[in-house]
Short mmCIF file of C-alpha atoms in Angstrom, two decimals:
data_model
loop_
_atom_site.label_atom_id
_atom_site.label_comp_id
_atom_site.label_asym_id
_atom_site.label_seq_id
_atom_site.Cartn_x
_atom_site.Cartn_y
_atom_site.Cartn_z
CA UNK A 26 0.00 0.00 0.00
CA UNK A 27 1.18 3.43 -0.79
CA UNK A 28 2.16 5.65 2.09
CA UNK A 29 2.76 9.36 1.93
CA UNK A 30 6.48 9.95 2.21
CA UNK A 31 8.04 12.99 3.82
CA UNK A 32 9.36 14.28 0.52
CA UNK A 33 6.03 13.98 -1.22
CA UNK A 34 4.28 15.53 1.74
CA UNK A 35 6.42 18.62 1.24
CA UNK A 36 5.89 18.63 -2.49
CA UNK A 37 5.00 22.16 -3.59
CA UNK A 38 2.58 23.07 -6.33
CA UNK A 39 3.14 26.80 -6.47
CA UNK A 40 0.02 28.76 -5.55
CA UNK A 41 -2.49 26.10 -6.55
CA UNK A 42 -5.16 25.07 -4.07
CA UNK A 43 -5.12 21.62 -2.53
CA UNK A 44 -7.86 19.14 -3.38
CA UNK A 45 -9.60 19.79 -0.05
CA UNK A 46 -9.55 23.55 -0.60
CA UNK A 47 -10.88 23.18 -4.13
CA UNK A 48 -13.79 21.01 -2.96
CA UNK A 49 -14.65 23.39 -0.09
CA UNK A 50 -14.52 26.45 -2.36
CA UNK A 51 -16.56 24.78 -5.10
CA UNK A 52 -19.32 23.54 -2.81
CA UNK A 53 -19.39 26.87 -0.95
CA UNK A 54 -19.87 28.71 -4.24
CA UNK A 55 -22.58 26.25 -5.30
CA UNK A 56 -24.40 26.72 -2.00
CA UNK A 57 -24.09 30.51 -2.20
CA UNK A 58 -25.26 30.62 -5.80
CA UNK A 59 -28.16 28.32 -4.98
CA UNK A 60 -29.27 29.85 -1.67
CA UNK A 61 -28.68 33.59 -1.98
CA UNK A 62 -30.85 34.24 -5.08
CA UNK A 63 -33.45 31.90 -3.65
CA UNK A 64 -33.40 33.80 -0.36
CA UNK A 65 -33.75 37.16 -2.09
CA UNK A 66 -36.61 35.91 -4.25
CA UNK A 67 -38.31 34.31 -1.26
CA UNK A 68 -37.89 37.50 0.78
CA UNK A 69 -39.71 39.51 -1.87
CA UNK A 70 -42.40 36.90 -2.06
CA UNK A 71 -42.81 36.81 1.72
CA UNK A 72 -43.08 40.61 1.89
CA UNK A 73 -45.74 40.50 -0.81
CA UNK A 74 -47.62 37.71 0.95
CA UNK A 75 -47.55 39.64 4.23
CA UNK A 76 -48.86 42.74 2.45
CA UNK A 77 -51.60 40.69 0.81
CA UNK A 78 -52.53 39.05 4.08
CA UNK A 79 -52.75 42.37 5.91
CA UNK A 80 -54.85 43.85 3.11
CA UNK A 81 -57.14 40.83 2.98
CA UNK A 82 -57.58 40.90 6.75
CA UNK A 83 -58.40 44.59 6.66
CA UNK A 84 -60.94 44.10 3.86
CA UNK A 85 -62.44 41.05 5.59
CA UNK A 86 -62.96 42.86 8.88
CA UNK A 87 -64.30 45.87 7.03
CA UNK A 88 -66.77 43.75 5.05
CA UNK A 89 -68.05 42.02 8.18
CA UNK A 90 -68.66 45.32 9.94
CA UNK A 91 -70.27 47.01 6.92
CA UNK A 92 -72.75 44.15 6.55
CA UNK A 93 -73.51 43.89 10.25
CA UNK A 94 -77.18 44.65 11.08
CA UNK A 95 -76.08 45.99 14.46
CA UNK A 96 -73.81 48.57 12.83
CA UNK A 97 -76.42 49.49 10.23
CA UNK A 98 -79.13 49.99 12.86
CA UNK A 99 -76.78 51.94 15.11
CA UNK A 100 -75.68 54.32 12.31
CA UNK A 101 -79.31 54.79 11.18
CA UNK A 102 -80.22 55.85 14.73
CA UNK A 103 -77.19 58.08 15.11
CA UNK A 104 -77.91 59.82 11.83
CA UNK A 105 -81.31 60.84 13.31
CA UNK A 106 -80.49 61.44 16.92
CA UNK A 107 -77.01 61.11 18.45
CA UNK A 108 -76.85 59.03 21.60
CA UNK A 109 -73.54 58.09 23.34
CA UNK A 110 -74.73 54.69 24.40
CA UNK A 111 -75.12 53.67 20.75
CA UNK A 112 -71.52 54.68 20.03
CA UNK A 113 -70.46 52.58 23.01
CA UNK A 114 -72.52 49.67 21.70
CA UNK A 115 -70.79 49.92 18.31
CA UNK A 116 -67.37 50.10 19.99
CA UNK A 117 -68.11 46.96 22.02
CA UNK A 118 -69.38 45.22 18.92
CA UNK A 119 -66.21 46.12 17.00
CA UNK A 120 -64.13 44.77 19.85
CA UNK A 121 -66.06 41.50 19.73
CA UNK A 122 -65.65 41.19 15.95
CA UNK A 123 -62.01 42.30 15.65
CA UNK A 124 -60.40 40.36 18.50
CA UNK A 125 -57.10 41.94 17.50
CA UNK A 126 -54.59 44.04 19.30
CA UNK A 127 -53.15 45.30 16.04
CA UNK A 128 -56.08 46.23 13.77
CA UNK A 129 -57.70 49.60 14.13
CA UNK A 130 -61.32 50.50 13.22
CA UNK A 131 -62.89 53.93 12.63
CA UNK A 132 -66.68 54.32 12.09
CA UNK A 133 -68.14 57.52 10.64
CA UNK A 134 -71.77 58.52 10.12
CA UNK A 135 -73.00 59.84 6.81
CA UNK A 136 -71.96 63.35 7.81
CA UNK A 137 -68.37 62.20 8.29
CA UNK A 138 -68.61 62.47 12.04
CA UNK A 139 -66.43 60.06 13.92
CA UNK A 140 -68.64 57.75 15.95
CA UNK A 141 -66.18 54.98 16.96
CA UNK A 142 -62.36 54.95 17.09
CA UNK A 143 -61.06 51.52 17.96
CA UNK A 144 -57.26 51.70 18.11
CA UNK A 145 -55.88 49.13 20.59
CA UNK A 146 -52.45 49.03 18.97
CA UNK A 147 -52.11 52.84 19.08
CA UNK A 148 -51.66 53.10 15.33
CA UNK A 149 -49.99 56.45 14.74
CA UNK A 150 -52.13 59.04 12.98
CA UNK A 151 -54.82 56.42 12.30
CA UNK A 152 -57.76 58.82 12.81
CA UNK A 153 -56.33 61.39 10.44
CA UNK A 154 -55.52 58.87 7.69
CA UNK A 155 -58.94 57.20 8.09
CA UNK A 156 -60.78 60.56 7.70
CA UNK A 157 -58.64 61.28 4.63
CA UNK A 158 -59.86 58.04 3.02
CA UNK A 159 -63.49 58.87 3.85
CA UNK A 160 -63.18 62.34 2.42
CA UNK A 161 -61.46 60.97 -0.69
CA UNK A 162 -63.88 58.22 -1.62
CA UNK A 163 -67.22 59.31 -0.07
CA UNK A 164 -68.31 61.15 -3.19
CA UNK A 165 -68.11 58.00 -5.29
CA UNK A 166 -70.75 56.14 -3.30
CA UNK A 167 -68.73 52.94 -3.57
CA UNK A 168 -65.16 51.59 -3.85
CA UNK A 169 -63.95 48.69 -5.96
CA UNK A 170 -62.06 45.76 -4.53
CA UNK A 171 -59.04 46.68 -6.64
CA UNK A 172 -58.96 50.20 -5.30
CA UNK A 173 -59.52 49.00 -1.78
CA UNK A 174 -56.71 46.46 -2.15
CA UNK A 175 -54.35 49.17 -3.39
CA UNK A 176 -54.76 51.24 -0.18
CA UNK A 177 -51.65 50.42 1.91
CA UNK A 178 -52.51 48.48 5.09
CA UNK A 179 -56.12 49.86 5.20
CA UNK A 180 -59.58 49.19 3.83
CA UNK A 181 -62.60 51.49 3.33
CA UNK A 182 -66.19 50.29 3.46
CA UNK A 183 -69.59 51.96 2.78
CA UNK A 184 -72.44 51.12 5.19
CA UNK A 185 -75.75 51.19 3.32
CA UNK A 186 -79.33 50.69 4.37
CA UNK A 187 -81.86 48.44 2.67
CA UNK A 188 -82.57 51.09 0.04
CA UNK A 189 -78.86 51.35 -0.84
CA UNK A 190 -78.36 54.76 0.69
CA UNK A 191 -74.98 55.40 2.34
CA UNK A 192 -75.52 55.78 6.09
CA UNK A 193 -71.87 55.60 7.23
CA UNK A 194 -68.28 54.70 6.57
CA UNK A 195 -65.91 52.18 8.17
CA UNK A 196 -62.11 52.23 7.87
CA UNK A 197 -59.98 49.31 9.10
CA UNK A 198 -56.21 49.20 9.01
CA UNK A 199 -52.90 48.05 10.30
CA UNK A 200 -49.77 50.04 11.00
CA UNK A 201 -46.77 49.98 8.66
CA UNK A 202 -44.69 48.56 11.50
CA UNK A 203 -46.72 45.35 11.46
CA UNK A 204 -45.83 44.74 7.81
CA UNK A 205 -42.23 45.82 8.29
CA UNK A 206 -41.71 43.77 11.42
CA UNK A 207 -43.29 40.69 9.88
CA UNK A 208 -41.16 41.12 6.76
CA UNK A 209 -37.97 41.61 8.79
CA UNK A 210 -38.72 38.55 10.89
CA UNK A 211 -39.24 36.48 7.76
CA UNK A 212 -36.08 37.82 6.12
CA UNK A 213 -34.02 37.14 9.23
CA UNK A 214 -35.37 33.61 9.36
CA UNK A 215 -34.52 33.06 5.70
CA UNK A 216 -31.05 34.50 6.20
CA UNK A 217 -30.56 32.26 9.21
CA UNK A 218 -31.59 29.25 7.13
CA UNK A 219 -29.24 30.41 4.35
CA UNK A 220 -26.30 30.72 6.73
CA UNK A 221 -27.19 27.36 8.27
CA UNK A 222 -27.32 25.82 4.79
CA UNK A 223 -23.96 27.39 3.94
CA UNK A 224 -22.41 26.07 7.16
CA UNK A 225 -23.83 22.59 6.54
CA UNK A 226 -22.60 22.75 2.92
CA UNK A 227 -19.08 23.78 3.98
CA UNK A 228 -19.00 21.12 6.69
CA UNK A 229 -20.15 18.52 4.16
CA UNK A 230 -17.50 19.74 1.71
CA UNK A 231 -14.77 19.42 4.34
CA UNK A 232 -15.99 15.94 5.30
CA UNK A 233 -16.15 14.88 1.65
CA UNK A 234 -12.67 16.30 1.01
CA UNK A 235 -11.26 14.37 3.97
CA UNK A 236 -12.92 11.18 2.76
CA UNK A 237 -11.49 11.62 -0.71
CA UNK A 238 -8.04 12.41 0.70
CA UNK A 239 -8.27 9.32 2.89
CA UNK A 240 -9.10 7.16 -0.12
CA UNK A 241 -6.16 8.73 -1.98
CA UNK A 242 -3.84 8.10 1.04
CA UNK A 243 -3.39 11.84 1.59
CA UNK A 244 -2.02 12.56 -1.88
CA UNK A 245 -2.97 15.45 -4.13
CA UNK A 246 -4.04 14.63 -7.73
CA UNK A 247 -0.79 16.12 -9.03
CA UNK A 248 1.18 13.87 -6.69
CA UNK A 249 -0.74 10.81 -7.87
CA UNK A 250 -0.08 11.73 -11.51
CA UNK A 251 3.59 12.18 -10.70
CA UNK A 252 3.80 8.82 -8.92
CA UNK A 253 2.05 7.07 -11.80
CA UNK A 254 4.62 8.50 -14.21
CA UNK A 255 7.42 7.41 -11.88
CA UNK A 256 5.83 3.97 -11.58
CA UNK A 257 5.72 3.57 -15.36
CA UNK A 258 9.35 4.66 -15.67
CA UNK A 259 10.38 2.30 -12.87
CA UNK A 260 8.49 -0.69 -14.25
CA UNK A 261 9.86 -0.18 -17.73
CA UNK A 262 13.43 0.19 -16.45
CA UNK A 263 13.35 -3.16 -14.64
CA UNK A 264 15.08 -5.90 -16.63
CA UNK A 265 12.53 -8.51 -15.59
CA UNK A 266 9.15 -9.12 -17.09
CA UNK A 267 6.33 -7.93 -14.82
CA UNK A 268 2.66 -8.82 -15.34
CA UNK A 269 -0.15 -7.84 -12.97
CA UNK A 270 -3.42 -9.81 -12.80
CA UNK A 271 -6.56 -8.57 -11.01
CA UNK A 272 -8.90 -10.63 -8.86
CA UNK A 273 -10.92 -11.60 -11.95
CA UNK A 274 -7.86 -13.09 -13.63
CA UNK A 275 -7.56 -10.22 -16.13
CA UNK A 276 -4.18 -8.76 -17.09
CA UNK A 277 -4.01 -5.13 -15.95
CA UNK A 278 -0.31 -4.31 -16.35
CA UNK A 279 2.51 -5.42 -18.63
CA UNK A 280 5.89 -3.68 -18.54
CA UNK A 281 8.05 -3.27 -21.64
CA UNK A 282 10.43 -6.11 -20.74
CA UNK A 283 7.49 -8.51 -20.33
CA UNK A 284 6.20 -7.53 -23.77
CA UNK A 285 9.62 -8.26 -25.31
CA UNK A 286 9.99 -11.61 -23.51
CA UNK A 287 6.47 -12.78 -24.36
CA UNK A 288 6.98 -11.78 -27.98
CA UNK A 289 10.25 -13.72 -28.09
CA UNK A 290 8.39 -16.69 -26.58
CA UNK A 291 6.02 -16.70 -29.54
CA UNK A 292 2.96 -15.15 -27.84
CA UNK A 293 0.85 -13.50 -30.54
CA UNK A 294 -0.61 -9.99 -30.34
CA UNK A 295 1.38 -9.06 -27.23
CA UNK A 296 0.33 -5.42 -27.61
CA UNK A 297 -3.33 -6.47 -27.17
CA UNK A 298 -3.11 -8.71 -24.09
CA UNK A 299 -4.12 -5.92 -21.67
CA UNK A 300 -7.55 -6.86 -20.34
CA UNK A 301 -7.33 -10.45 -21.59
CA UNK A 302 -7.77 -13.44 -19.35
CA UNK A 303 -4.35 -14.40 -17.98
CA UNK A 304 -5.14 -18.10 -18.32
CA UNK A 305 -5.54 -17.65 -22.07
CA UNK A 306 -2.12 -16.02 -22.42
CA UNK A 307 -0.10 -17.84 -19.75
CA UNK A 308 -1.73 -21.20 -20.25
CA UNK A 309 0.49 -23.34 -18.03
CA UNK A 310 0.30 -21.14 -14.95
CA UNK A 311 -2.13 -21.94 -12.11
CA UNK A 312 -3.54 -18.41 -12.09
CA UNK A 313 -6.74 -19.39 -10.29
CA UNK A 314 -4.81 -21.11 -7.49
CA UNK A 315 -2.78 -17.92 -6.97
CA UNK A 316 -5.61 -15.36 -6.95
CA UNK A 317 -8.26 -17.57 -5.32
CA UNK A 318 -6.28 -19.65 -2.81
CA UNK A 319 -3.31 -17.33 -2.24
CA UNK A 320 -0.70 -19.86 -3.38
CA UNK A 321 2.80 -18.60 -4.20
CA UNK A 322 5.29 -19.69 -6.84
CA UNK A 323 8.93 -18.85 -6.17
CA UNK A 324 11.59 -19.29 -8.87
CA UNK A 325 9.47 -21.91 -10.64
CA UNK A 326 10.55 -23.19 -14.04
CA UNK A 327 7.57 -22.54 -16.33
CA UNK A 328 7.23 -22.87 -20.09
CA UNK A 329 5.42 -19.98 -21.73
CA UNK A 330 5.02 -20.29 -25.46
CA UNK A 331 8.22 -21.87 -26.75
CA UNK A 332 10.51 -20.55 -23.98
CA UNK A 333 11.24 -21.70 -20.45
CA UNK A 334 11.18 -18.92 -17.84
CA UNK A 335 12.11 -18.69 -14.17
CA UNK A 336 8.91 -17.23 -12.71
CA UNK A 337 7.78 -15.93 -9.33
CA UNK A 338 4.06 -15.37 -8.73
CA UNK A 339 2.87 -13.69 -5.53
CA UNK A 340 -0.76 -12.88 -4.56
CA UNK A 341 -1.53 -9.25 -3.75
CA UNK A 342 -3.08 -8.99 -0.29
CA UNK A 343 -4.82 -6.07 1.38
CA UNK A 344 -4.49 -5.41 5.10
CA UNK A 345 -7.64 -7.44 5.69
CA UNK A 346 -6.03 -10.40 3.86
CA UNK A 347 -8.36 -10.08 0.88
CA UNK A 348 -6.67 -11.06 -2.40
CA UNK A 349 -7.01 -8.37 -5.07
CA UNK A 350 -4.84 -10.05 -7.69
CA UNK A 351 -1.31 -11.30 -8.30
CA UNK A 352 1.98 -10.04 -9.68
CA UNK A 353 4.19 -12.21 -11.89
CA UNK A 354 7.90 -11.60 -12.47
CA UNK A 355 9.93 -13.73 -14.86
CA UNK A 356 13.17 -13.99 -16.84
CA UNK A 357 14.50 -16.44 -19.39
CA UNK A 358 15.88 -19.52 -17.70
CA UNK A 359 18.88 -19.55 -20.04
CA UNK A 360 19.83 -16.01 -19.03
CA UNK A 361 19.43 -16.80 -15.33
CA UNK A 362 21.54 -19.92 -15.64
CA UNK A 363 24.22 -18.07 -17.58
CA UNK A 364 24.42 -15.35 -14.94
CA UNK A 365 24.38 -17.92 -12.14
CA UNK A 366 27.27 -19.76 -13.70
CA UNK A 367 29.20 -16.55 -14.16
CA UNK A 368 28.33 -15.27 -10.69
CA UNK A 369 29.36 -18.41 -8.80
CA UNK A 370 32.63 -18.76 -10.68
CA UNK A 371 31.55 -22.17 -11.88
CA UNK A 372 32.74 -21.45 -15.39
CA UNK A 373 36.19 -20.48 -14.14
CA UNK A 374 36.51 -23.54 -11.94
CA UNK A 375 35.21 -25.84 -14.67
CA UNK A 376 37.59 -24.37 -17.25
CA UNK A 377 40.59 -24.76 -14.94
CA UNK A 378 39.63 -28.32 -14.08
CA UNK A 379 39.16 -29.21 -17.73
CA UNK A 380 42.58 -27.77 -18.59
CA UNK A 381 44.23 -29.75 -15.80
CA UNK A 382 42.46 -32.89 -16.98
CA UNK A 383 43.63 -32.37 -20.56
CA UNK A 384 47.22 -31.75 -19.44
CA UNK A 385 47.12 -34.80 -17.19
CA UNK A 386 45.74 -37.01 -19.98
CA UNK A 387 48.40 -35.81 -22.43
CA UNK A 388 51.16 -36.67 -19.98
CA UNK A 389 49.55 -40.02 -19.22
CA UNK A 390 49.52 -40.80 -22.94
CA UNK A 391 53.29 -40.06 -23.11
CA UNK A 392 53.96 -42.27 -20.10
CA UNK A 393 51.89 -45.15 -21.53
CA UNK A 394 53.74 -44.83 -24.85
CA UNK A 395 57.17 -44.99 -23.18
CA UNK A 396 56.04 -48.00 -21.17
CA UNK A 397 54.85 -49.75 -24.33
CA UNK A 398 58.24 -49.03 -25.94
CA UNK A 399 60.01 -50.17 -22.76
CA UNK A 400 61.99 -46.93 -22.78
CA UNK A 401 62.39 -46.94 -19.05
CA UNK A 402 65.26 -44.47 -18.89
CA UNK A 403 63.30 -41.89 -20.90
CA UNK A 404 60.26 -42.66 -18.75
CA UNK A 405 62.25 -42.01 -15.60
CA UNK A 406 63.61 -38.73 -16.91
CA UNK A 407 60.15 -37.64 -18.13
CA UNK A 408 58.40 -38.34 -14.83
CA UNK A 409 61.20 -36.66 -12.86
CA UNK A 410 60.91 -33.60 -15.08
CA UNK A 411 57.13 -33.52 -14.64
CA UNK A 412 57.43 -33.87 -10.89
CA UNK A 413 60.10 -31.21 -10.66
CA UNK A 414 58.24 -28.73 -12.84
CA UNK A 415 54.98 -29.34 -11.09
CA UNK A 416 56.55 -29.10 -7.67
CA UNK A 417 58.31 -25.89 -8.66
CA UNK A 418 55.07 -24.34 -9.92
CA UNK A 419 53.11 -25.42 -6.85
CA UNK A 420 55.83 -24.24 -4.46
CA UNK A 421 56.16 -20.92 -6.32
CA UNK A 422 52.43 -20.18 -6.18
CA UNK A 423 51.70 -21.54 -2.69
CA UNK A 424 54.49 -19.49 -1.12
CA UNK A 425 52.98 -16.31 -2.60
CA UNK A 426 49.29 -17.09 -2.16
CA UNK A 427 48.32 -18.30 1.30
CA UNK A 428 44.91 -19.63 0.32
CA UNK A 429 44.98 -23.17 -1.06
CA UNK A 430 41.79 -22.66 -3.09
CA UNK A 431 43.21 -19.63 -4.84
CA UNK A 432 46.51 -21.41 -5.44
CA UNK A 433 44.72 -24.34 -7.00
CA UNK A 434 42.72 -21.99 -9.18
CA UNK A 435 45.90 -20.28 -10.48
CA UNK A 436 47.50 -23.68 -11.20
CA UNK A 437 44.41 -24.59 -13.18
CA UNK A 438 44.73 -21.38 -15.20
CA UNK A 439 48.38 -22.23 -15.92
CA UNK A 440 47.26 -25.58 -17.30
CA UNK A 441 44.55 -23.84 -19.29
CA UNK A 442 47.10 -21.41 -20.78
CA UNK A 443 49.32 -24.30 -21.91
CA UNK A 444 46.37 -25.83 -23.68
CA UNK A 445 45.85 -22.53 -25.52
CA UNK A 446 49.58 -22.04 -26.11
CA UNK A 447 49.60 -18.87 -24.02
CA UNK A 448 52.39 -17.88 -21.64
CA UNK A 449 50.55 -17.25 -18.36
CA UNK A 450 52.36 -16.59 -15.10
CA UNK A 451 51.97 -15.18 -11.61
CA UNK A 452 54.44 -12.33 -11.16
CA UNK A 453 57.17 -12.53 -8.55
CA UNK A 454 55.91 -9.51 -6.61
CA UNK A 455 52.53 -11.19 -6.03
CA UNK A 456 51.69 -11.87 -2.38
CA UNK A 457 48.51 -12.68 -0.48
CA UNK A 458 49.11 -13.46 3.18
CA UNK A 459 45.96 -11.97 4.75
CA UNK A 460 43.12 -13.90 6.34
CA UNK A 461 40.31 -12.28 4.40
CA UNK A 462 36.71 -11.71 5.37
CA UNK A 463 35.96 -9.13 2.68
CA UNK A 464 36.70 -9.67 -0.15
CA UNK A 465 36.44 -13.44 0.05
CA UNK A 466 38.57 -15.83 -1.98
CA UNK A 467 35.47 -16.52 -4.03
CA UNK A 468 35.26 -12.81 -4.93
CA UNK A 469 38.91 -12.80 -6.04
CA UNK A 470 38.39 -15.97 -8.10
CA UNK A 471 35.32 -14.46 -9.80
CA UNK A 472 37.04 -11.15 -10.57
CA UNK A 473 40.48 -12.45 -11.56
CA UNK A 474 39.06 -15.48 -13.39
CA UNK A 475 36.79 -13.45 -15.65
CA UNK A 476 39.51 -10.92 -16.48
CA UNK A 477 42.03 -13.72 -17.21
CA UNK A 478 39.53 -15.53 -19.43
CA UNK A 479 38.86 -12.27 -21.23
CA UNK A 480 42.64 -11.97 -21.87
CA UNK A 481 42.81 -15.59 -23.07
CA UNK A 482 39.93 -14.94 -25.51
CA UNK A 483 41.76 -11.90 -26.85
CA UNK A 484 44.94 -13.99 -27.48
CA UNK A 485 43.36 -17.14 -28.93
CA UNK A 486 43.68 -16.00 -32.51
CA UNK A 487 46.42 -13.42 -32.00
CA UNK A 488 49.51 -13.76 -34.20
CA UNK A 489 51.94 -11.88 -31.96
CA UNK A 490 53.32 -12.70 -28.55
CA UNK A 491 50.73 -14.44 -26.36
CA UNK A 492 51.58 -13.42 -22.82
CA UNK A 493 49.32 -12.90 -19.79
CA UNK A 494 50.73 -11.80 -16.42
CA UNK A 495 48.75 -11.85 -13.17
CA UNK A 496 49.70 -9.85 -10.09
CA UNK A 497 47.89 -10.12 -6.76
CA UNK A 498 49.30 -7.62 -4.27
CA UNK A 499 48.35 -7.55 -0.59
CA UNK A 500 48.70 -4.15 1.06
CA UNK A 501 47.64 -3.09 4.55
CA UNK A 502 44.11 -2.03 3.62
CA UNK A 503 43.86 -2.94 -0.02
CA UNK A 504 44.26 -5.81 -2.46
CA UNK A 505 45.37 -4.94 -5.97
CA UNK A 506 44.78 -7.36 -8.84
CA UNK A 507 46.55 -6.60 -12.13
CA UNK A 508 46.02 -8.61 -15.31
CA UNK A 509 48.22 -7.61 -18.24
CA UNK A 510 48.11 -9.17 -21.69
CA UNK A 511 50.07 -8.61 -24.90
CA UNK A 512 46.99 -8.87 -27.10
CA UNK A 513 45.61 -6.58 -29.80
CA UNK A 514 44.27 -4.00 -27.33
CA UNK A 515 41.08 -1.94 -27.63
CA UNK A 516 40.18 1.46 -28.96
CA UNK A 517 38.13 4.02 -27.05
CA UNK A 518 34.80 3.07 -28.68
CA UNK A 519 35.06 -0.49 -27.34
CA UNK A 520 36.73 0.31 -24.01
CA UNK A 521 33.91 2.53 -22.77
CA UNK A 522 31.29 -0.23 -23.28
CA UNK A 523 33.10 -3.36 -22.04
CA UNK A 524 31.38 -3.37 -18.63
CA UNK A 525 27.85 -3.12 -20.04
CA UNK A 526 25.64 -6.17 -19.67
CA UNK A 527 25.50 -8.19 -22.88
CA UNK A 528 28.19 -6.17 -24.69
CA UNK A 529 30.83 -8.24 -26.46
CA UNK A 530 33.25 -7.67 -29.33
CA UNK A 531 32.85 -11.37 -30.22
CA UNK A 532 30.21 -12.69 -32.54
CA UNK A 533 29.45 -15.84 -30.49
CA UNK A 534 26.33 -15.94 -28.32
CA UNK A 535 26.60 -16.32 -24.55
CA UNK A 536 29.24 -13.62 -24.15
CA UNK A 537 28.96 -10.19 -22.62
CA UNK A 538 28.44 -11.24 -18.98
CA UNK A 539 31.97 -11.74 -17.65
CA UNK A 540 33.19 -8.16 -17.34
CA UNK A 541 29.66 -7.02 -16.44
CA UNK A 542 29.70 -9.36 -13.41
CA UNK A 543 33.26 -8.27 -12.59
CA UNK A 544 32.14 -4.63 -12.43
CA UNK A 545 29.05 -5.55 -10.43
CA UNK A 546 31.11 -7.53 -7.89
CA UNK A 547 33.72 -4.78 -7.56
CA UNK A 548 31.02 -2.15 -6.98
CA UNK A 549 29.39 -4.30 -4.30
CA UNK A 550 32.79 -4.50 -2.54
CA UNK A 551 33.27 -0.71 -2.81
CA UNK A 552 36.29 -1.28 -5.04
CA UNK A 553 37.42 0.20 -8.34
CA UNK A 554 38.63 -1.04 -11.71
CA UNK A 555 40.59 0.77 -14.40
CA UNK A 556 41.56 -0.22 -17.94
CA UNK A 557 44.59 0.86 -19.93
CA UNK A 558 44.53 -0.21 -23.54
CA UNK A 559 45.30 0.94 -27.03
CA UNK A 560 45.21 -0.82 -30.41
CA UNK A 561 48.38 -2.94 -30.81
CA UNK A 562 49.62 -2.24 -27.27
CA UNK A 563 47.83 -4.84 -25.19
CA UNK A 564 45.52 -4.29 -22.21
CA UNK A 565 46.02 -3.81 -18.48
CA UNK A 566 43.16 -4.29 -15.98
CA UNK A 567 43.82 -2.92 -12.48
CA UNK A 568 41.41 -3.78 -9.66
CA UNK A 569 41.58 -2.25 -6.18
CA UNK A 570 39.56 -3.84 -3.37
CA UNK A 571 39.41 -2.55 0.22
CA UNK A 572 39.95 -5.49 2.57
CA UNK A 573 38.62 -6.47 5.95
CA UNK A 574 40.87 -8.90 7.81
CA UNK A 575 39.73 -11.41 10.41
CA UNK A 576 41.26 -9.42 13.25
CA UNK A 577 39.19 -6.35 12.23
#
C-alpha cells in the first residue's frame, strides 16, 4: 500500500489550491449561488404575501362590519339622533368582531362624524388617515375591490341601508410597522436558514474532502499523476518481465520487458493482451490457485510459449487479507543460468579443471607410450621432469598465495594457458598473506578469473606474442589485482562499453556477462577497476579492493 512519504508531503505546487480547498470552495460557491438568489426571491415573495394578508384581513374585517345589522341599525339611529350609548354599543361590537390588538377600526356617520375609534395598537395618525380616506372616496358612493386592495394596510367600506343609501363609513387598518416587522422577521429567518445551509454545505465539503483524501492516502491529484509516471518509468526500467493480474484473472499491467519476452516466446498480439484473461495467455500457470487460494510460486521453471522462464508469482493482499490479484515476475531460464554460472565462478573452476584434466591425460599418454616401448630411462627422466616442474610451480604459487583454493585456481589457469599455447604466469611480486573476510577468496576468483579468461579470448587467434601476467598484491588495507596481456588491445569506442551487460566484441552468443559481473562484484565491494589499452599495445586491468581482515 502506498504511504505518503516525507518528501512527497512537502511537495509544492506553487500557488495552486489543494484538493480539499478546491472542494470546499466549489461547494461553498454552489451553496451561495443556490441559496442567496433563492433567499432574495423568497424575501420579496414573503413581503408581498404579508402585504396581501394584511390587506385581505383589513378588507375582511371591514366587510363584516359594513354588513352587520347591528352597525347598520346603530348608524341609522345616530344619523337621526345622536346618543352616546349607541356609540359605546358599536365600539363593544367592534371589539367582539375584531379580536385583534393590532387592527384599528374607525366608524363615521353619513356626515363624516367620527362615531367609533377603535385603536388598541395605538396606530400612529390612524384617525387622520382614516378621515382622509373617507373624504377621498365618499363622493363615489362605492369603492372597488381593486382600489380597496391598493390602499396600503387599510380598507374602506360603505355602510348602506336596505334602500342602498350610504348611512356611514368604516375604515380598518394596520400600522406599517406590522408589515415591516413581519417582513424583517421572515427575512431574518430566511437569512438564518441560508447561513445554516452554507455552514452545513461547507462542513459537508470538508468531510467529503477528507474522505477523498483518505481514499487517496493523503495525496494530491498532481502527486498521484507524478507517482504514476514514476511507476511507469520504474516498471519499464526493470530488466525482468512484470505482469499484474486482477482478482478476476484479467491482465491489468505489462511492462516493456514482459512484452519483449512474451513476444520472443512466440505469444501472438502481445500489444493487445491488456484486459485479456491471464489463463488464455499464460496457459500453463495456475492463475486461479494464486488469486483464489493465495498460493505462491517462487523461482518456478515454467514454459510460456516456446521458452522456459524462471517465474515468481505472488498474490496481492490487502491489510484485511483479501486477495485483489497477483503479480508475476519472470526472466529467461537460459539467461538466469548463464548469470548464475558466471556469478558463482563455476565457469572459471570448470575451465581450470578441464585444462588440468587435458594436461594430465596428455602426460599419461606419453607415459603409456614410453612404457609400451620399454623406454624406461626416458620414462624415468620424463616423470622426474614432470614432478620437478609441477613441484616448482606449486611451491612458487603456494608461497605467494596463502589460500589453497586460490593457489589451485591459479594452477588450473596455468594448465589452461598451456592448452591454448599462451604464456601465463603469476608475477614474482605477487603476495597474499591476509586472512580475508571481505573480499572473500570466491570474490577474487570471480574477478580475476573473468579478467584472465577475457585476456585468453583476446589472445586465442592473435599472431603476436601471447603473454598474460597476473599480479595479486596484498597491502595493509587494499588488495590490488593486475592482469596484463600482450593482445591486440582496444580502442576508445570499445573500451567505454566493455562493462555493459551483454556487450561483447565477439560474434558468439553467450558472451557479454563476464566483465559485467566483474564490475558488479567490484562495486558491491566498494572497489574500483581501471583499464589501460590501445590498439596494438595490449591491455592492463587494475582492480583495487578494500579489505577487511579477520582481526578487524
